[in-house]
Coordinates of C-alpha atoms in Angstrom, one line a residue:
Chain T
M13 CA -25.4 25.8 -9.1
V14 CA -27.3 22.4 -9.5
E15 CA -27.6 20.3 -6.3
F16 CA -27.3 16.5 -6.8
S17 CA -28.7 14.2 -4.2
P18 CA -26.2 11.8 -2.4
Q19 CA -27.6 8.8 -4.3
V20 CA -26.8 10.5 -7.9
I21 CA -23.3 11.6 -6.6
E22 CA -22.7 7.9 -5.4
T23 CA -23.7 6.6 -8.7
I24 CA -21.4 9.0 -10.6
I25 CA -18.5 8.0 -8.5
K26 CA -19.2 4.5 -8.9
A27 CA -19.2 4.8 -12.7
A28 CA -16.4 7.1 -12.7
A29 CA -14.5 4.3 -10.7
L30 CA -15.8 1.6 -13.4
I31 CA -14.5 3.6 -16.2
G32 CA -11.3 4.3 -14.6
A33 CA -10.6 0.9 -13.9
G34 CA -11.4 0.0 -17.6
L35 CA -8.8 2.8 -18.7
A36 CA -6.0 1.6 -16.5
L37 CA -5.7 -1.5 -18.1
I38 CA -4.7 0.0 -21.5
A39 CA -1.3 -0.1 -19.7
G40 CA -1.5 -3.9 -20.5
I41 CA -0.4 -3.0 -24.3
G42 CA 3.0 -2.0 -23.2
A43 CA 3.5 -5.0 -21.2
G44 CA 2.1 -7.3 -23.7
V45 CA 4.2 -5.7 -26.6
G46 CA 7.5 -5.9 -24.2
Q47 CA 6.6 -9.5 -23.4
G48 CA 6.2 -10.7 -26.9
Y49 CA 9.5 -9.2 -27.9
A50 CA 11.4 -10.6 -25.3
A51 CA 9.9 -14.0 -26.3
G52 CA 10.6 -13.5 -30.1
K53 CA 14.2 -12.6 -29.2
A54 CA 14.6 -15.7 -26.9
V55 CA 13.2 -17.9 -29.7
E56 CA 15.7 -16.5 -32.3
S57 CA 18.6 -17.2 -29.6
V58 CA 17.5 -20.7 -29.2
A59 CA 17.2 -21.4 -32.9
R60 CA 20.8 -20.0 -33.0
Q61 CA 22.1 -21.8 -30.0
P62 CA 20.0 -24.8 -28.9
E63 CA 22.4 -25.9 -26.3
A64 CA 21.9 -22.7 -24.2
R65 CA 18.1 -23.4 -23.9
G66 CA 17.9 -23.3 -20.3
I67 CA 19.9 -20.2 -19.4
I68 CA 17.8 -18.4 -22.2
T69 CA 14.6 -19.4 -20.9
I70 CA 15.3 -18.3 -17.3
T71 CA 16.9 -14.6 -18.8
M72 CA 13.7 -14.2 -20.7
L73 CA 11.2 -15.1 -17.8
I74 CA 13.2 -12.5 -15.4
G75 CA 13.0 -9.9 -18.2
Q76 CA 9.5 -10.5 -18.9
A77 CA 8.7 -10.2 -15.1
V78 CA 10.4 -6.6 -15.1
A79 CA 8.6 -5.7 -18.5
E80 CA 5.3 -7.0 -16.8
S81 CA 5.4 -4.7 -13.9
T82 CA 3.7 -1.6 -15.2
G83 CA 0.9 -3.8 -16.4
I84 CA 0.9 -5.3 -12.8
Y85 CA 0.7 -1.8 -11.5
A86 CA -2.3 -1.2 -13.7
L87 CA -4.0 -4.2 -12.7
V88 CA -3.5 -3.4 -8.9
F89 CA -4.9 0.1 -9.4
A90 CA -7.9 -1.4 -11.3
L91 CA -8.6 -3.9 -8.7
I92 CA -8.5 -1.1 -6.1
L93 CA -10.9 0.9 -8.1
L94 CA -13.2 -2.0 -8.4
F95 CA -13.1 -3.3 -5.0
F96 CA -12.3 -0.5 -2.6
I97 CA -14.0 2.5 -4.3
I98 CA -17.2 0.8 -5.4
L99 CA -17.9 -1.0 -2.2
Chain F
M30 CA -25.7 -1.2 -10.7
N31 CA -27.3 -3.4 -8.0
Y32 CA -25.9 -6.5 -10.3
I33 CA -22.3 -5.3 -10.5
H34 CA -22.4 -4.6 -6.8
F35 CA -23.7 -8.0 -6.0
A36 CA -20.9 -9.7 -8.3
T37 CA -17.9 -7.7 -7.0
F38 CA -19.0 -8.3 -3.5
D39 CA -19.1 -12.0 -4.2
I40 CA -15.6 -12.0 -5.9
Q41 CA -14.1 -10.0 -3.0
A42 CA -15.3 -12.5 -0.4
E43 CA -13.9 -15.4 -2.7
S44 CA -10.6 -14.1 -3.3
G45 CA -9.8 -11.2 -1.0
A46 CA -8.2 -11.5 2.7
Q47 CA -11.2 -11.7 5.3
P48 CA -10.4 -11.3 9.0
I49 CA -11.4 -14.6 10.8
F50 CA -10.4 -14.0 14.3
E51 CA -8.5 -11.7 16.6
I52 CA -5.5 -12.0 18.7
F53 CA -5.4 -9.1 21.3
G54 CA -7.5 -6.8 19.2
W55 CA -5.5 -7.5 16.0
P56 CA -7.6 -8.9 13.1
V57 CA -5.7 -12.0 11.6
N58 CA -6.6 -12.7 8.0
D59 CA -7.3 -16.2 6.7
T60 CA -4.5 -15.7 4.4
I61 CA -1.9 -14.9 7.1
F62 CA -3.5 -18.1 9.1
I63 CA -2.8 -20.2 6.0
G64 CA 0.8 -18.8 5.8
W65 CA 1.4 -19.7 9.5
I66 CA 0.2 -23.4 8.8
I67 CA 2.6 -23.4 5.8
S68 CA 5.6 -22.2 8.0
L69 CA 4.8 -24.9 10.6
G70 CA 4.4 -27.4 7.9
L71 CA 7.9 -26.3 6.4
V72 CA 9.6 -26.3 9.9
L73 CA 8.2 -29.7 10.5
F74 CA 9.3 -31.1 7.2
S75 CA 12.8 -29.7 7.5
I76 CA 13.1 -31.5 11.0
V77 CA 11.6 -35.0 9.5
V78 CA 14.2 -34.4 6.4
T79 CA 17.3 -33.6 8.5
R80 CA 16.7 -35.9 11.5
N81 CA 18.7 -38.9 10.0
L82 CA 21.2 -37.7 7.3
A83 CA 22.9 -40.5 5.7
L84 CA 26.1 -40.3 3.6
R85 CA 24.4 -42.4 1.0
P86 CA 21.1 -40.5 0.6
G87 CA 17.9 -42.1 0.5
R88 CA 15.2 -40.9 -1.8
L89 CA 13.8 -37.9 0.1
Q90 CA 17.2 -36.5 1.0
N91 CA 18.1 -37.0 -2.6
A92 CA 15.3 -34.8 -3.9
I93 CA 16.1 -32.1 -1.2
E94 CA 19.7 -31.9 -1.9
L95 CA 18.8 -31.6 -5.7
L96 CA 16.9 -28.7 -4.8
L97 CA 19.5 -27.1 -2.4
E98 CA 22.0 -27.6 -5.0
Y99 CA 20.2 -25.8 -7.6
I100 CA 19.6 -23.0 -5.4
I101 CA 23.2 -22.6 -4.5
D102 CA 24.4 -22.9 -8.0
T103 CA 21.8 -20.1 -9.3
T104 CA 22.8 -17.9 -6.3
E105 CA 26.6 -18.6 -7.2
G106 CA 26.1 -17.4 -10.8
L107 CA 24.6 -14.2 -9.8
L108 CA 26.5 -13.7 -6.7
P109 CA 30.0 -15.3 -6.6
G110 CA 31.0 -16.6 -3.4
G111 CA 27.5 -16.2 -1.9
G112 CA 25.8 -19.5 -2.7
K113 CA 26.3 -21.1 0.8
K114 CA 25.8 -17.8 2.7
F115 CA 22.4 -17.1 1.3
L116 CA 21.2 -20.4 1.1
P117 CA 19.1 -20.2 4.2
F118 CA 17.5 -16.8 3.1
I119 CA 17.0 -17.5 -0.6
G120 CA 16.0 -21.3 0.1
T121 CA 13.3 -19.9 2.7
I122 CA 11.8 -17.4 0.1
A123 CA 11.8 -20.0 -2.7
L124 CA 10.1 -22.7 -0.8
Y125 CA 7.5 -20.5 1.4
I126 CA 6.4 -18.6 -1.8
G127 CA 6.2 -21.7 -4.0
I128 CA 4.3 -23.5 -1.6
S129 CA 2.1 -20.5 -0.8
N130 CA 1.5 -20.1 -4.7
L131 CA 0.5 -23.7 -5.2
V132 CA -1.8 -23.9 -2.2
G133 CA -4.5 -22.3 -4.0
V134 CA -5.2 -25.3 -5.8
L135 CA -6.7 -27.1 -2.6
P136 CA -10.2 -26.1 -1.6
L137 CA -11.0 -23.6 0.8
A138 CA -7.4 -22.5 0.9
K139 CA -6.4 -19.1 -0.2
N140 CA -2.9 -18.2 -1.3
P141 CA -1.2 -16.4 1.3
T142 CA 0.6 -14.5 -1.4
A143 CA -2.7 -13.1 -2.8
D144 CA -2.4 -10.7 0.3
L145 CA -0.4 -7.7 0.1
N146 CA 0.6 -8.1 4.0
T147 CA 2.8 -11.3 2.9
T148 CA 4.4 -9.9 -0.4
V149 CA 5.3 -6.5 1.3
A150 CA 6.8 -8.3 4.4
F151 CA 9.2 -10.5 2.0
G152 CA 9.8 -7.4 -0.5
L153 CA 10.8 -5.2 2.6
T154 CA 13.0 -8.2 3.9
V155 CA 15.0 -8.5 0.5
F156 CA 15.3 -4.7 0.5
L157 CA 16.8 -4.6 4.1
V158 CA 19.2 -7.6 3.5
S159 CA 20.2 -6.3 -0.1
Q160 CA 21.0 -2.8 1.4
G161 CA 22.7 -4.3 4.6
Y162 CA 24.9 -6.5 2.5
G163 CA 25.8 -3.7 0.1
M164 CA 26.8 -1.7 2.8
Q165 CA 28.9 -4.5 4.6
Q166 CA 30.6 -5.2 1.1
K167 CA 31.1 -1.7 0.1
G168 CA 31.8 0.1 3.3
L169 CA 29.6 3.0 4.4
W170 CA 31.5 5.5 2.5
R171 CA 31.3 3.9 -0.9
Y172 CA 27.7 2.9 -0.3
I173 CA 26.7 6.4 0.4
K174 CA 28.7 7.4 -2.7
G175 CA 27.1 4.8 -4.6
F176 CA 23.8 7.0 -4.5
A177 CA 25.5 10.2 -6.1
E178 CA 27.0 8.5 -9.3
P179 CA 27.6 9.3 -12.1
V180 CA 26.9 12.8 -11.1
F181 CA 25.6 14.3 -7.8
F182 CA 22.5 16.0 -8.9
L183 CA 21.1 12.2 -9.6
L184 CA 20.9 11.5 -6.0
P185 CA 17.1 11.8 -5.6
I186 CA 16.5 9.8 -8.6
N187 CA 18.8 7.1 -7.5
I188 CA 17.1 7.1 -4.1
I189 CA 13.7 7.0 -5.5
G190 CA 15.0 4.2 -7.9
E191 CA 16.0 2.2 -4.9
L192 CA 12.8 2.8 -3.1
A193 CA 10.8 1.6 -6.1
K194 CA 12.6 -1.9 -6.1
P195 CA 10.7 -3.3 -3.1
I196 CA 7.4 -1.8 -4.3
S197 CA 7.5 -3.4 -7.6
H198 CA 9.1 -6.7 -6.4
S199 CA 6.2 -7.2 -3.8
F200 CA 3.2 -5.9 -6.1
R201 CA 4.4 -8.1 -8.9
L202 CA 3.9 -11.2 -7.0
F203 CA 0.7 -9.6 -5.4
G204 CA -0.8 -8.5 -8.6
N205 CA -0.2 -11.8 -10.6
I206 CA -1.4 -14.1 -7.7
F207 CA -4.4 -11.9 -6.8
G208 CA -5.4 -11.2 -10.3
G209 CA -5.1 -14.9 -11.1
S210 CA -7.5 -15.9 -8.1
V211 CA -10.1 -13.0 -9.3
I212 CA -10.0 -14.6 -12.8
I213 CA -10.8 -18.2 -11.2
A214 CA -13.3 -16.6 -8.8
L215 CA -15.2 -15.2 -11.8
A216 CA -15.0 -18.2 -13.8
A217 CA -16.6 -20.1 -11.0
F218 CA -19.2 -17.5 -10.4
F219 CA -20.3 -17.4 -14.0
V220 CA -19.8 -21.0 -15.1
P221 CA -19.6 -23.3 -12.0
G222 CA -18.3 -27.0 -12.9
F223 CA -15.3 -28.0 -14.8
I224 CA -14.8 -24.8 -16.5
P225 CA -12.6 -23.2 -13.7
V226 CA -10.4 -26.3 -13.7
P227 CA -8.0 -25.2 -16.5
F228 CA -7.8 -21.8 -15.1
M229 CA -6.8 -23.1 -11.8
A230 CA -4.0 -25.3 -13.7
W231 CA -2.7 -22.2 -15.2
F232 CA -3.1 -19.6 -12.6
D233 CA -2.2 -21.6 -9.7
I234 CA 0.4 -24.3 -10.8
F235 CA 2.1 -22.6 -13.8
I236 CA 2.0 -18.9 -12.9
G237 CA 2.5 -19.7 -9.4
L238 CA 5.7 -21.8 -10.1
V239 CA 6.8 -19.1 -12.5
Q240 CA 6.3 -16.2 -10.1
A241 CA 8.1 -18.0 -7.1
L242 CA 11.1 -18.5 -9.4
I243 CA 11.1 -14.9 -11.0
F244 CA 10.6 -13.6 -7.1
T245 CA 13.9 -15.6 -6.2
M246 CA 16.0 -14.7 -8.8
L247 CA 15.0 -11.0 -8.4
A248 CA 15.9 -11.2 -4.6
I249 CA 19.4 -12.5 -5.7
A250 CA 19.8 -10.1 -8.6
Y251 CA 18.8 -7.0 -6.0
I252 CA 21.5 -8.4 -3.5
S253 CA 24.0 -8.8 -6.3
V254 CA 23.2 -5.2 -7.9
A255 CA 23.4 -3.6 -4.3
S256 CA 26.8 -5.2 -3.6
E257 CA 28.8 -4.4 -6.7

């Protein structure tokens, strides 16, 4: 059984929190792919029906906001790890 | 480690909510204080605009009527017959969140929406209004039965799905605005001067307006989904 001093344990916890914050942001891949797919489909629709541009843009923004929420959860967790665990 | 500690401390003081004074032992954050100022300003603005309404509107009245008609039309599209009924609620959300997101451009002002207190309050209000309106429109029995559809054993999943709505609704706004202000604070910390200005234009003005629109549209959509 190895005994660590409190300072070493604190440093390990901080390092783990930083690594965890970095790993949490991998979730941004999903949000990015989803948003890009929605934007691409919206461009296709506008090219097909230019007169429906307004309603397509609003629908695209709402869909992107819903697709974004997993990325936002990851961001909030990363910020919690950075600001509330480290300090 | 020391360097990271110093940097994060500075960023938190820059963009996180800080208690500034206490009322009867309750700490009041600066974000909430700015929220009070914005509410007071909106009330005074509404009094000034509606004090002498004319049949032939002036410039200010015309602009406000355009905004209100846009809100009524958008609500009417998702929630037929509810445009006028939900105008006070939806209009308040749109105006307050829109101005809260834009206020970060001013120096020394933090966005009230970069504080979870504000966004969770709005998310819970929308949740309660949507559930109450659904109960009123469907009747109590059909409302309860709506959770057990299409088969009975999906009941817990439906309830969790319903409870996740206010969480994702409020965390989306909080995460966007707080993340934006953290990035602006980082840019201002490492490269002071004019470099943070385009970041502020993007995160405070564009993202702020888009998030206000999305929060409002999702509030309408949640109310409409809960009532059908």
